[in-house]
Coordinates of C-alpha atoms and ligand atoms in Angstrom, one line a residue:
M1 CA -10.6 -14.6 7.7
L2 CA -9.5 -12.2 10.3
K3 CA -9.3 -15.1 12.8
N4 CA -6.7 -16.8 10.8
L5 CA -4.9 -14.5 10.5
N6 CA -1.8 -14.7 12.9
I7 CA -1.1 -11.9 15.6
K8 CA 1.4 -9.7 13.8
T9 CA -0.1 -9.8 10.4
K10 CA -3.4 -8.6 12.3
I11 CA -1.0 -5.7 14.1
T12 CA 0.5 -4.7 11.3
L13 CA -2.8 -4.6 9.2
G14 CA -4.3 -2.5 12.2
F15 CA -1.9 0.0 11.8
L16 CA -1.8 0.1 8.7
A17 CA -5.7 0.9 8.6
V18 CA -5.2 3.5 11.0
A19 CA -2.6 5.1 8.8
V20 CA -5.0 4.8 6.4
F21 CA -8.0 5.8 7.3
S22 CA -5.9 9.3 9.4
I23 CA -4.0 10.0 6.3
G24 CA -7.0 9.7 4.3
V25 CA -9.1 11.8 6.7
I26 CA -6.2 14.6 7.3
S27 CA -5.7 14.5 3.9
Y28 CA -9.0 15.7 2.9
F29 CA -9.3 18.6 5.1
V30 CA -6.1 19.8 4.0
Y31 CA -6.4 19.0 0.3
N32 CA -10.0 21.1 0.8
A33 CA -9.1 23.8 3.2
A34 CA -6.4 24.6 0.3
K35 CA -8.8 24.1 -2.3
E36 CA -10.9 26.9 -0.5
N37 CA -8.1 29.2 0.2
L38 CA -6.8 29.2 -3.7
R39 CA -10.3 29.7 -4.5
A40 CA -10.7 32.6 -2.5
Q41 CA -7.5 33.5 -2.9
I42 CA -7.3 33.9 -7.1
F43 CA -11.5 35.4 -6.3
D44 CA -9.5 38.6 -4.8
D45 CA -6.8 38.4 -7.6
L46 CA -9.4 38.3 -10.0
V47 CA -11.1 41.5 -8.4
L48 CA -8.2 42.8 -8.0
T49 CA -7.1 42.9 -11.4
A50 CA -10.0 43.5 -13.2
N51 CA -10.9 46.4 -10.8
T52 CA -7.0 48.1 -11.4
M53 CA -8.2 47.6 -15.1
E54 CA -11.5 49.3 -14.7
G55 CA -9.5 52.2 -12.9
S56 CA -6.9 52.4 -16.4
L57 CA -9.5 52.0 -18.6
L58 CA -12.3 54.5 -17.4
N59 CA -8.9 57.1 -17.1
F60 CA -8.2 55.8 -20.6
I61 CA -11.2 57.3 -21.7
E62 CA -11.7 60.4 -19.6
R63 CA -8.4 61.3 -20.6
G64 CA -9.6 61.0 -24.2
K65 CA -12.8 63.3 -22.8
G66 CA -10.8 66.0 -21.4
R67 CA -9.1 65.5 -24.6
A68 CA -11.9 66.3 -26.5
I69 CA -13.3 69.1 -24.0
D70 CA -10.1 71.0 -24.5
F71 CA -10.4 70.7 -28.4
S72 CA -14.0 72.8 -28.4
S73 CA -12.4 75.4 -25.9
D74 CA -10.6 76.0 -28.7
G75 CA -10.8 79.5 -29.5
Y76 CA -9.7 79.8 -33.5
I77 CA -11.9 76.3 -33.5
R78 CA -15.0 77.8 -32.2
D79 CA -14.5 81.3 -34.0
A80 CA -13.7 79.5 -37.0
S81 CA -16.3 77.3 -37.2
R82 CA -18.8 79.6 -36.5
D83 CA -17.5 81.5 -39.9
V84 CA -18.2 78.1 -41.4
I85 CA -21.7 77.7 -40.2
S86 CA -22.8 81.3 -40.7
K87 CA -21.5 81.6 -43.7
K88 CA -23.1 78.0 -44.7
T89 CA -20.4 77.3 -46.9
T90 CA -17.4 75.2 -46.2
A91 CA -14.8 77.0 -48.8
L92 CA -13.2 78.4 -45.6
S93 CA -13.5 75.0 -43.7
S94 CA -9.3 74.6 -45.3
G95 CA -7.9 77.0 -42.7
L96 CA -9.9 75.1 -39.6
N97 CA -8.8 71.5 -41.5
E98 CA -5.0 72.5 -41.2
H99 CA -5.3 73.9 -37.5
L100 CA -7.3 70.9 -36.7
R101 CA -4.2 68.6 -38.3
R102 CA -1.4 70.6 -37.6
N103 CA -2.2 72.0 -33.7
K104 CA -4.6 69.4 -32.8
M105 CA -3.9 66.3 -33.7
S106 CA -0.1 65.9 -33.1
L107 CA -1.3 66.2 -29.6
D108 CA -2.2 63.1 -29.0
K109 CA -1.4 60.0 -31.1
T110 CA -4.3 57.4 -30.7
I111 CA -6.3 60.2 -32.2
Y112 CA -6.1 59.5 -36.1
G113 CA -8.5 62.2 -36.8
I114 CA -10.7 65.1 -36.1
M115 CA -14.3 65.8 -37.2
I116 CA -16.1 69.2 -36.5
I117 CA -20.3 68.5 -37.6
D118 CA -22.7 71.0 -37.2
L119 CA -26.0 70.6 -35.4
D120 CA -27.9 69.5 -38.6
G121 CA -25.1 66.9 -39.2
R122 CA -22.7 67.8 -41.9
V123 CA -19.1 67.8 -41.7
I124 CA -17.9 71.4 -41.3
A125 CA -14.5 70.5 -41.1
S126 CA -12.0 67.4 -40.8
T127 CA -8.4 66.3 -40.2
L128 CA -9.3 64.5 -43.6
D129 CA -10.4 67.2 -46.9
S130 CA -12.3 65.0 -48.5
E131 CA -14.7 64.2 -45.6
V132 CA -16.1 67.9 -45.7
G133 CA -19.2 67.6 -46.5
G134 CA -20.4 64.3 -45.0
T135 CA -23.9 63.6 -43.5
G136 CA -22.8 59.9 -42.6
L137 CA -22.8 60.9 -38.7
A138 CA -25.9 62.8 -38.4
S139 CA -28.1 59.7 -37.0
D140 CA -25.3 58.7 -34.8
A141 CA -26.0 57.8 -31.1
N142 CA -22.8 59.4 -30.1
F143 CA -23.5 62.4 -32.1
L144 CA -26.7 63.2 -31.1
S145 CA -26.4 62.6 -27.4
A146 CA -22.9 65.3 -27.9
K147 CA -24.8 67.5 -29.6
K148 CA -27.2 67.9 -25.8
L149 CA -24.3 67.7 -23.4
E150 CA -23.3 70.9 -21.6
K151 CA -19.9 73.4 -22.3
G152 CA -17.1 70.9 -20.5
E153 CA -19.2 67.9 -20.9
A154 CA -18.0 64.8 -23.5
S155 CA -19.4 61.5 -24.6
A156 CA -17.9 58.3 -25.9
S157 CA -19.0 56.4 -28.4
D158 CA -19.9 52.6 -28.8
I159 CA -17.4 50.6 -30.2
F160 CA -17.6 50.6 -34.1
F161 CA -15.8 49.4 -37.3
S162 CA -14.3 52.7 -38.7
N163 CA -13.8 53.6 -42.5
Y164 CA -13.4 57.3 -42.1
F165 CA -9.9 59.2 -42.7
G166 CA -9.2 56.6 -44.8
E167 CA -9.7 53.3 -42.5
N168 CA -10.3 50.0 -43.4
K169 CA -12.8 48.4 -40.6
T170 CA -10.5 49.8 -37.8
P171 CA -12.0 49.2 -34.8
S172 CA -12.3 52.3 -33.5
F173 CA -14.4 54.7 -30.9
A174 CA -15.6 58.5 -30.9
I175 CA -15.4 61.1 -28.4
A176 CA -17.1 64.3 -28.8
S177 CA -17.6 67.3 -27.2
P178 CA -20.0 70.7 -27.8
L179 CA -19.0 72.9 -29.8
M180 CA -20.2 76.8 -28.5
D181 CA -20.4 80.3 -29.7
K182 CA -17.8 82.3 -27.7
I183 CA -20.3 85.4 -27.5
T184 CA -23.3 83.7 -27.8
Q185 CA -22.6 80.8 -26.1
E186 CA -24.9 78.8 -27.8
R187 CA -24.2 75.4 -29.4
I188 CA -23.0 75.6 -32.7
G189 CA -21.8 71.9 -33.3
V190 CA -19.8 68.9 -31.8
I191 CA -16.4 68.2 -32.6
M192 CA -15.7 65.0 -32.7
N193 CA -12.3 62.8 -32.2
F194 CA -11.4 59.1 -33.8
I195 CA -9.3 56.7 -31.6
K196 CA -8.6 53.4 -33.0
T197 CA -9.0 50.5 -30.2
D198 CA -5.2 49.7 -29.7
E199 CA -4.7 51.2 -26.9
L200 CA -7.1 50.2 -25.3
N201 CA -6.1 46.7 -26.3
D202 CA -2.8 47.3 -25.2
I203 CA -4.2 48.2 -21.6
L204 CA -6.7 45.2 -21.2
S205 CA -3.6 42.6 -22.9
G206 CA -1.3 44.2 -19.8
R207 CA 1.1 46.2 -23.1
Q208 CA 1.0 49.1 -22.0
Q209 CA 2.4 48.6 -18.6
I210 CA 5.6 47.2 -20.1
K211 CA 5.3 49.9 -22.7
L212 CA 5.5 53.0 -19.7
G213 CA 8.3 50.7 -18.4
A214 CA 6.7 48.4 -16.2
R215 CA 9.3 44.7 -16.0
T216 CA 5.7 42.8 -16.0
S217 CA 2.1 43.0 -16.3
P218 CA -0.6 40.1 -13.5
I219 CA -1.9 39.4 -17.2
Q220 CA 1.3 38.3 -18.7
K221 CA 2.5 35.9 -16.0
R222 CA 0.0 33.1 -15.8
K223 CA -0.8 30.7 -19.8
T224 CA -4.4 31.4 -19.7
I225 CA -5.1 35.0 -18.1
E226 CA -6.9 37.8 -20.2
T227 CA -8.6 41.1 -20.1
Y228 CA -11.0 41.9 -21.9
L229 CA -15.0 44.1 -22.9
V230 CA -17.7 43.0 -23.5
N231 CA -20.7 45.7 -24.8
K232 CA -24.1 45.8 -24.5
E233 CA -25.3 43.8 -27.5
K234 CA -23.1 41.2 -25.6
T235 CA -20.4 40.9 -28.2
M236 CA -16.2 40.9 -27.3
I237 CA -15.3 44.4 -28.5
T238 CA -11.4 44.0 -27.2
E239 CA -9.5 42.1 -28.6
S240 CA -9.1 38.3 -27.1
R241 CA -5.6 36.7 -26.3
F242 CA -6.6 33.7 -27.8
L243 CA -9.1 34.1 -30.8
Q244 CA -8.0 35.9 -34.2
D245 CA -10.3 38.6 -35.2
A246 CA -13.1 38.3 -32.7
I247 CA -13.8 42.0 -32.2
L248 CA -17.3 42.8 -33.1
K249 CA -17.2 39.6 -33.7
K250 CA -17.8 37.0 -31.1
T251 CA -20.6 37.0 -28.8
I252 CA -20.5 35.9 -25.0
N253 CA -23.2 34.8 -23.4
A254 CA -21.2 34.6 -20.0
E255 CA -22.7 34.6 -16.8
P256 CA -21.0 37.5 -16.2
V257 CA -21.9 39.6 -19.2
K258 CA -26.0 38.8 -18.5
K259 CA -25.7 40.1 -14.9
C260 CA -23.9 43.2 -15.4
V261 CA -26.5 44.0 -18.8
E262 CA -29.7 42.8 -17.0
K263 CA -28.5 43.8 -13.5
Q264 CA -25.7 45.8 -13.9
E265 CA -24.1 44.1 -11.5
D266 CA -20.7 42.6 -10.9
F267 CA -20.0 39.5 -10.5
V268 CA -17.0 36.6 -10.0
G269 CA -17.2 32.9 -9.9
I270 CA -16.7 30.0 -12.2
Y271 CA -18.5 29.6 -15.1
P272 CA -18.2 28.2 -18.6
G273 CA -15.9 30.1 -20.5
Y274 CA -16.2 31.4 -24.3
R275 CA -13.3 29.3 -25.7
G276 CA -15.6 25.8 -24.0
A277 CA -13.3 24.9 -21.0
P278 CA -14.5 26.0 -17.7
V279 CA -12.5 29.7 -16.2
V280 CA -12.8 31.4 -12.9
G281 CA -13.9 35.1 -13.5
A282 CA -14.5 38.2 -12.0
S283 CA -16.5 41.5 -13.6
M284 CA -17.1 44.9 -13.2
C285 CA -19.9 46.6 -15.1
L286 CA -18.5 49.7 -16.4
P287 CA -21.4 53.4 -16.1
N288 CA -22.0 53.0 -20.2
G289 CA -23.1 49.0 -20.1
W290 CA -20.1 47.3 -20.5
T291 CA -18.9 44.5 -18.9
L292 CA -15.5 44.1 -18.0
L293 CA -13.9 40.4 -17.5
T294 CA -11.1 39.1 -16.0
E295 CA -10.7 35.4 -16.2
I296 CA -8.2 32.1 -16.3
N297 CA -8.3 28.6 -17.2
E298 CA -9.8 26.3 -14.0
N299 CA -7.6 23.9 -14.4
E300 CA -4.6 26.6 -14.7
V301 CA -5.6 28.0 -11.4
F302 CA -6.2 24.2 -9.4
E303 CA -2.8 23.2 -11.3
G304 CA -0.9 23.6 -8.2
L305 CA -3.7 21.4 -6.5
E306 CA -3.2 18.5 -8.7
K307 CA 0.7 18.8 -6.9
L308 CA -0.4 19.1 -3.7
K309 CA -2.6 16.1 -4.4
L310 CA 0.5 13.7 -5.6
N311 CA 2.5 15.1 -2.7
I312 CA -0.3 14.4 -0.7
L313 CA -0.7 10.7 -2.3
L314 CA 3.4 10.3 -1.9
L315 CA 2.9 11.5 1.7
A316 CA 0.9 8.9 2.7
L317 CA 2.5 6.1 1.2
A318 CA 4.9 6.8 2.5
V319 CA 3.4 7.1 6.2
S320 CA 1.4 4.1 5.8
F321 CA 4.4 2.4 4.4
G322 CA 6.5 3.5 7.7
V323 CA 4.0 2.9 9.9
S324 CA 3.3 -1.2 8.7
I325 CA 7.0 -1.4 9.2
L326 CA 6.7 0.1 12.6
G327 CA 3.5 -2.6 13.5
Y328 CA 5.5 -4.9 12.0
F329 CA 8.3 -4.7 13.9
L330 CA 6.0 -4.1 17.1
A331 CA 3.7 -7.0 16.1
S332 CA 7.6 -9.3 15.7
G333 CA 8.0 -8.3 19.8
I334 CA 4.8 -9.5 20.8
S335 CA 4.3 -12.4 18.7
N336 CA 7.9 -13.7 18.0
P337 CA 8.2 -15.1 21.7
I338 CA 4.4 -16.4 21.6
K339 CA 5.6 -18.5 18.8
E340 CA 8.6 -19.7 20.4
L341 CA 6.6 -20.4 23.6
A342 CA 4.3 -22.0 21.7
L343 CA 7.1 -24.4 20.1
I344 CA 8.5 -24.8 23.2
A345 CA 5.1 -26.2 25.2
K346 CA 3.8 -28.9 22.0
K347 CA 7.6 -29.8 22.8
I348 CA 7.2 -30.2 26.2
G349 CA 3.5 -31.6 26.0
E350 CA 5.3 -34.5 24.1
G351 CA 7.1 -34.9 27.2
D352 CA 10.9 -32.6 26.5
F353 CA 10.7 -31.2 29.7
S354 CA 14.2 -29.3 29.2
Q355 CA 13.4 -26.9 27.0
R356 CA 13.5 -23.0 28.3
T357 CA 12.5 -20.1 26.6
V358 CA 15.3 -17.0 26.6
V359 CA 13.9 -14.1 28.7
K360 CA 14.3 -11.0 27.2
S361 CA 11.8 -8.3 28.1
K362 CA 10.5 -7.1 31.6
D363 CA 6.9 -6.8 30.1
E364 CA 3.7 -9.2 30.6
I365 CA 5.3 -11.0 28.1
G366 CA 8.3 -11.6 29.7
R367 CA 6.7 -12.2 32.7
L368 CA 5.0 -14.9 30.9
A369 CA 8.1 -16.2 29.5
S370 CA 9.9 -16.6 33.5
S371 CA 6.5 -18.7 34.5
F372 CA 6.9 -20.6 31.7
N373 CA 10.1 -21.4 32.5
E374 CA 9.4 -22.0 36.3
M375 CA 6.5 -24.1 35.3
A376 CA 8.5 -26.1 32.9
E377 CA 11.1 -26.8 35.8
K378 CA 8.4 -27.6 37.9
L379 CA 7.0 -30.6 35.5
K380 CA 10.5 -31.9 35.0
E381 CA 11.1 -32.0 38.5
I382 CA 7.3 -33.9 39.0
D383 CA 8.5 -36.3 35.9
R384 CA 11.8 -37.0 37.2
V385 CA 10.0 -37.9 40.4
K386 CA 7.4 -39.6 38.2
S387 CA 10.2 -41.4 36.6
E388 CA 12.0 -42.2 40.3
F389 CA 9.2 -43.9 41.0
V390 CA 8.3 -46.2 37.8
S391 CA 12.2 -47.3 37.9
L392 CA 12.4 -47.9 42.0
A393 CA 8.8 -49.7 41.4
S394 CA 10.2 -51.8 38.5
H395 CA 12.9 -53.0 40.4
Q396 CA 10.6 -54.1 43.3
L397 CA 8.5 -55.5 40.9
R398 CA 11.5 -58.0 39.0
T399 CA 12.0 -59.8 42.3
P400 CA 8.4 -61.5 42.4
P401 CA 8.7 -62.8 39.0
S402 CA 12.0 -64.2 38.9
A403 CA 11.2 -66.2 41.8
I404 CA 7.8 -67.9 39.9
K405 CA 9.8 -68.4 36.7
W406 CA 11.7 -69.9 38.8
F407 CA 9.9 -71.7 40.7
T408 CA 7.5 -73.1 37.3
E409 CA 10.4 -74.2 35.4
M410 CA 11.3 -76.4 38.3
L411 CA 7.2 -77.8 38.3
L412 CA 7.7 -78.2 35.0
G413 CA 11.0 -79.8 35.3
E414 CA 8.8 -82.2 37.4
K415 CA 11.3 -81.7 40.3
A416 CA 8.0 -82.4 42.5
G417 CA 6.8 -84.7 41.0
K418 CA 4.8 -86.0 37.8
M419 CA 1.9 -83.8 36.4
D420 CA -0.6 -84.8 33.6
E421 CA -1.2 -83.3 30.7
R422 CA -3.4 -80.6 31.5
Q423 CA -1.4 -79.2 35.0
K424 CA 1.1 -79.0 32.5
S425 CA -0.6 -76.9 29.5
Y426 CA -1.6 -74.7 32.8
L427 CA 1.5 -74.1 34.5
L428 CA 3.0 -73.1 30.8
E429 CA 0.3 -70.5 30.7
I430 CA 1.5 -69.3 33.5
A431 CA 5.1 -69.1 32.5
R432 CA 4.1 -67.3 29.1
N433 CA 2.3 -64.5 31.1
N434 CA 5.4 -64.3 33.6
K435 CA 7.8 -64.2 30.8
R436 CA 5.5 -61.4 29.6
M437 CA 5.5 -59.6 32.9
I438 CA 9.2 -59.3 32.9
E439 CA 9.3 -58.0 29.6
L440 CA 6.5 -55.3 30.6
I441 CA 8.5 -54.5 33.7
N442 CA 12.1 -54.3 31.7
Q443 CA 10.9 -51.8 29.4
L444 CA 9.1 -49.8 32.2
L445 CA 12.9 -50.3 33.9
N446 CA 14.1 -49.0 30.6
V447 CA 12.1 -46.5 29.7
S448 CA 12.6 -45.1 33.9
R449 CA 16.2 -45.4 33.6
V450 CA 16.3 -43.2 29.7
E451 CA 13.9 -40.7 31.0
L452 CA 16.0 -40.0 33.9
G453 CA 19.1 -40.0 31.8
V454 CA 21.0 -42.6 33.9
F455 CA 21.5 -45.7 32.0
A456 CA 25.2 -46.5 31.5
I457 CA 26.6 -46.5 28.3
E458 CA 29.6 -48.8 27.3
S459 CA 31.6 -48.9 24.8
E460 CA 33.9 -51.6 23.6
P461 CA 34.6 -52.3 19.5
T462 CA 32.5 -54.5 18.6
D463 CA 30.7 -56.5 15.6
I464 CA 27.7 -54.9 14.2
S465 CA 27.1 -58.0 12.0
E466 CA 28.0 -59.9 15.0
V467 CA 25.3 -58.4 17.5
A468 CA 22.5 -58.8 14.5
E469 CA 22.4 -62.6 13.9
E470 CA 22.3 -63.3 17.7
T471 CA 19.0 -61.4 17.8
I472 CA 17.9 -63.4 14.8
K473 CA 19.1 -66.3 16.5
E474 CA 16.9 -65.4 19.8
L475 CA 14.0 -64.4 17.7
A476 CA 13.9 -68.3 15.8
P477 CA 11.5 -70.0 17.5
Q478 CA 8.9 -66.9 16.0
I479 CA 10.6 -67.1 12.7
A480 CA 10.1 -70.5 12.2
K481 CA 6.8 -70.6 14.1
K482 CA 6.1 -68.2 11.4
E483 CA 7.6 -69.6 8.3
L484 CA 9.5 -66.0 7.7
N485 CA 11.9 -65.4 5.1
V486 CA 15.0 -63.6 6.3
V487 CA 16.9 -61.6 3.9
K488 CA 20.5 -60.5 5.7
E489 CA 22.8 -57.8 3.9
Y490 CA 25.8 -57.0 5.7
D491 CA 28.4 -54.8 4.0
K492 CA 31.5 -56.9 4.2
N493 CA 33.9 -53.9 4.8
M494 CA 32.1 -53.4 8.0
P495 CA 34.9 -52.4 10.8
L496 CA 34.5 -53.1 14.3
V497 CA 32.7 -50.0 15.7
N498 CA 34.0 -48.6 19.7
T499 CA 30.0 -49.0 20.8
D500 CA 27.8 -50.3 23.4
P501 CA 27.3 -53.8 22.2
A502 CA 24.1 -54.0 24.8
L503 CA 22.4 -50.7 23.4
L504 CA 23.0 -52.1 20.5
R505 CA 21.0 -55.2 20.7
I506 CA 18.1 -53.1 23.0
T507 CA 17.5 -51.3 19.3
F508 CA 17.9 -54.9 16.8
Q509 CA 15.4 -56.7 18.9
N510 CA 12.9 -53.8 19.5
L511 CA 13.7 -53.7 15.6
L512 CA 13.3 -57.1 13.9
S513 CA 11.2 -58.2 16.8
N514 CA 8.7 -55.9 15.5
A515 CA 9.1 -56.7 11.7
A516 CA 8.3 -60.6 13.1
K517 CA 5.2 -59.2 15.0
Y518 CA 3.3 -57.1 12.2
V519 CA 4.1 -59.4 9.0
P520 CA 1.7 -62.1 8.1
E521 CA 3.0 -66.2 7.9
K522 CA 5.2 -66.5 5.2
G523 CA 6.7 -62.8 5.7
T524 CA 10.0 -61.2 4.6
I525 CA 12.4 -59.4 7.1
W526 CA 15.1 -57.7 5.6
L527 CA 18.3 -57.0 7.5
A528 CA 20.7 -54.5 6.0
I529 CA 23.6 -53.5 7.5
K530 CA 26.6 -50.7 5.7
K531 CA 29.1 -48.7 5.6
E532 CA 27.6 -45.0 5.4
A533 CA 29.6 -42.1 5.0
G534 CA 31.1 -41.3 8.9
N535 CA 27.9 -44.0 9.6
F536 CA 27.0 -46.7 9.6
L537 CA 23.3 -47.8 8.5
I538 CA 20.9 -50.2 10.0
R539 CA 17.8 -50.7 7.8
V540 CA 15.2 -53.1 9.2
A541 CA 12.4 -53.9 7.1
D542 CA 9.2 -56.0 6.2
N543 CA 6.5 -56.5 3.7
G544 CA 3.4 -56.1 6.6
Y545 CA 0.5 -55.2 7.4
G546 CA 2.4 -51.4 7.6
I547 CA 1.5 -48.1 9.9
P548 CA -1.6 -45.9 8.9
K549 CA -0.4 -42.6 7.5
N550 CA -2.3 -40.6 9.8
Q551 CA -0.9 -43.0 12.9
Q552 CA 2.9 -42.3 12.0
S553 CA 3.3 -38.8 13.8
K554 CA 2.6 -40.7 16.6
I555 CA 4.9 -44.1 16.1
F556 CA 8.0 -42.9 18.8
T557 CA 5.6 -41.4 21.7
K558 CA 5.6 -43.2 24.7
L559 CA 2.6 -46.1 25.3
F560 CA 1.4 -45.7 21.4
R561 CA -0.1 -48.6 19.5
A562 CA -1.7 -48.6 15.7
D563 CA -4.9 -49.3 15.1
N564 CA -3.7 -52.3 13.4
A565 CA -1.3 -53.5 16.0
V566 CA -3.3 -53.9 18.6
E567 CA -6.0 -56.1 16.9
I568 CA -2.8 -58.2 15.0
D569 CA -1.2 -58.6 18.9
P570 CA -2.8 -57.6 21.9
D571 CA -0.3 -57.5 24.1
G572 CA 2.6 -55.3 22.5
T573 CA 3.7 -52.5 24.9
G574 CA 4.1 -49.6 22.8
L575 CA 7.6 -48.3 24.6
G576 CA 9.5 -50.1 22.5
L577 CA 10.5 -47.8 19.8
Y578 CA 10.3 -45.4 22.5
I579 CA 13.2 -46.7 24.0
V580 CA 14.8 -47.6 20.7
Q581 CA 14.5 -43.5 20.0
S582 CA 15.8 -42.9 23.2
V583 CA 18.9 -45.1 23.2
V584 CA 20.0 -44.1 19.1
K585 CA 19.8 -40.5 20.4
E586 CA 22.6 -41.0 23.3
M587 CA 24.7 -42.8 20.9
G588 CA 24.4 -39.7 18.8
G589 CA 22.4 -41.4 15.4
A590 CA 19.0 -40.9 14.0
I591 CA 16.2 -43.0 13.1
R592 CA 13.3 -43.0 10.9
F593 CA 11.2 -45.2 8.6
E594 CA 8.9 -45.4 5.9
S595 CA 5.9 -47.3 5.9
E596 CA 2.7 -47.9 3.8
E597 CA 0.0 -49.8 5.6
N598 CA -0.5 -53.1 3.9
K599 CA 2.4 -53.0 2.0
G600 CA 5.3 -52.8 4.8
S601 CA 7.8 -50.7 6.8
A602 CA 11.2 -50.3 6.8
F603 CA 13.2 -48.2 9.7
Y604 CA 16.7 -46.6 9.2
V605 CA 18.7 -45.6 12.2
T606 CA 22.3 -44.3 11.1
L607 CA 24.7 -44.3 14.0
P608 CA 28.2 -42.3 13.8
L609 CA 31.6 -44.7 13.0
K610 CA 33.6 -42.9 15.2
G611 CA 31.9 -44.9 18.3
L612 CA 30.6 -44.0 21.6
K613 CA 32.3 -42.4 25.0
K614 CA 31.9 -44.4 27.8
R615 CA 29.0 -43.1 30.4
E616 CA 29.3 -44.3 34.1
G617 CA 25.2 -44.9 35.4
V618 CA 23.3 -46.1 37.4
K619 CA 23.3 -49.4 35.4
G620 CA 22.8 -50.1 31.7
L621 CA 19.3 -51.2 29.6
R622 CA 18.1 -54.5 29.7
Ligands
LIG701 P1 5.0 -52.6 20.1 O1 5.4 -53.4 19.2 O2 5.0 -52.8 21.7 O3 3.5 -52.0 20.1 P2 6.9 -50.3 19.5 O4 6.7 -49.2 20.7 O5 7.7 -51.3 19.2 O6 5.6 -51.1 21.0 O7 6.0 -49.8 18.4 C1 5.0 -49.1 18.3 C2 4.0 -49.4 17.1 O8 5.0 -48.9 16.6 C3 3.3 -50.6 17.4 O9 2.4 -50.9 18.1 C4 2.9 -50.5 15.8 O10 1.7 -49.8 16.0 C5 4.0 -49.9 15.2 N1 4.6 -50.3 14.5 C6 6.6 -50.4 14.9 N2 7.0 -51.6 14.3 C7 6.1 -52.1 12.9 C8 6.0 -53.2 11.7 N3 8.0 -53.1 11.6 N4 5.3 -52.7 11.2 C9 4.5 -51.8 11.4 N5 4.0 -51.4 12.7 C10 4.9 -51.5 13.2

């Protein structure tokens, strides 16, 4: 397939292929590097965010613990608690309740309730009086662990739904610290602060940062980023940015949670998020077994890459287009001169040695073109020498047949004695062949004069139809012999034209004699002469053998004869139409034909009515 493409297309396609291939490879690497880079960067960002969040979270819990430890060392609380416990009555609790409400709870907005529980798990004081006496927390894990802590220590619970202090299923957690007897330093109970998860949620969602005066928070900058906490039971314990009511309800089975619960390991990577879409996430495994996760949808992270992809594609298209155009122009620079050379070589091959190429460049093609021109120049010279030789030779060759003609006429006129019929028939044969020889020599002479461009052109007022009539008269014997029908149509308004009657005669002679030659007996020849906008038209047609389609293109070539013509008349020269075409061109006209095998042919010659300019030359044509 490539073989059939021209050089221009091949080079252009080559450039395009190289461009597409290299851009493809470069784009592939650029895209992958960008993706890798982006991935590494987002991993770093998420780990950093998770770390920061972990810090704030631990800080928040530590603050809570500090508060509980602080309360546990309050002298009044310790004394009053000991009194209540030792007297085993809660009647004394009301003062302590009031103290907790007024002097302690007011210190911290996040605390919505404080309880003091004795070692048996009975509430001995509370910021809500009605809680006193309750034993609901006796088996609470946080209470049990706080009971065993040393002075100055505190423990935090898991997140739970609280119904204490008049709350209705409020997500909360509790921080507890042991209460020691002021004198004996023995444990007498536990003080427990109840805290809502609101601040926790504020921290993880970035709201806290804003509340504290920051202008932005990293969490709120992106559409799908969120940070949340999951407990050891793999349940979400802080709010979800996307799911309503997820706290303590939504189970999270994502890889980082498994990693933390099972191996206490942090994690960063891409995995299916709880909302179905893949997420890029980083996790921190907290000391109490909770997992802190920071996640963002994968498609948000790589959104920029889609734009990059589009940009790469547009760039690739633009570069490919540009490179193709460049290739096209470069290829044109190579292919156009070659095309021109090929065309001129064809014309030279057809015998037109006047063709030259215009040498523009100094490169290999330029050198080829100038060598080509030199070659054409030499060929022209060789052709001229050849034509001169033919001209000279034919000129010389004309003398002997003229003598033969004269002497055969003498003999046939019985000027040298009587001859019998056999002798006469032999002499007639000699005369016929001699006539053919003279015609052939004249044709050759004409051809050489045409090719040398040295024949003279006369110009005199000429009656075209008269020239035609004279030619028909010359052909009369042939017309009569074949019983041909000649149909003539001459334009009555035809003016006299300043032209060369001899050249016109050659034209008529050749066209009419061909028509007569290439029709069967009783055939018809049509001859029309018409005026036509600035020109006069000669049409010579016949209903004869016609010219085979596949040979029509060569019909004006020197010495060419169609196969059927050779069979019909072996004596033709194949020079007549070549001479006619050259003559018509010299007279500023044109010749064309239409022909169909076994139907006939029609030759059309158009010549300018404005006439010819006289041209001095060696001799005219015959
Ligand atoms: P010639 O007639 O001597 O062969 P020409 O140059 O006059 O040479 O014609 C060239 C060829 O053109 C002829 O050999 C013939 O094949 C074809 N030709 C010309 N005129 C006619 C015609 N009227 N009918 C058919 N063929 C023709």
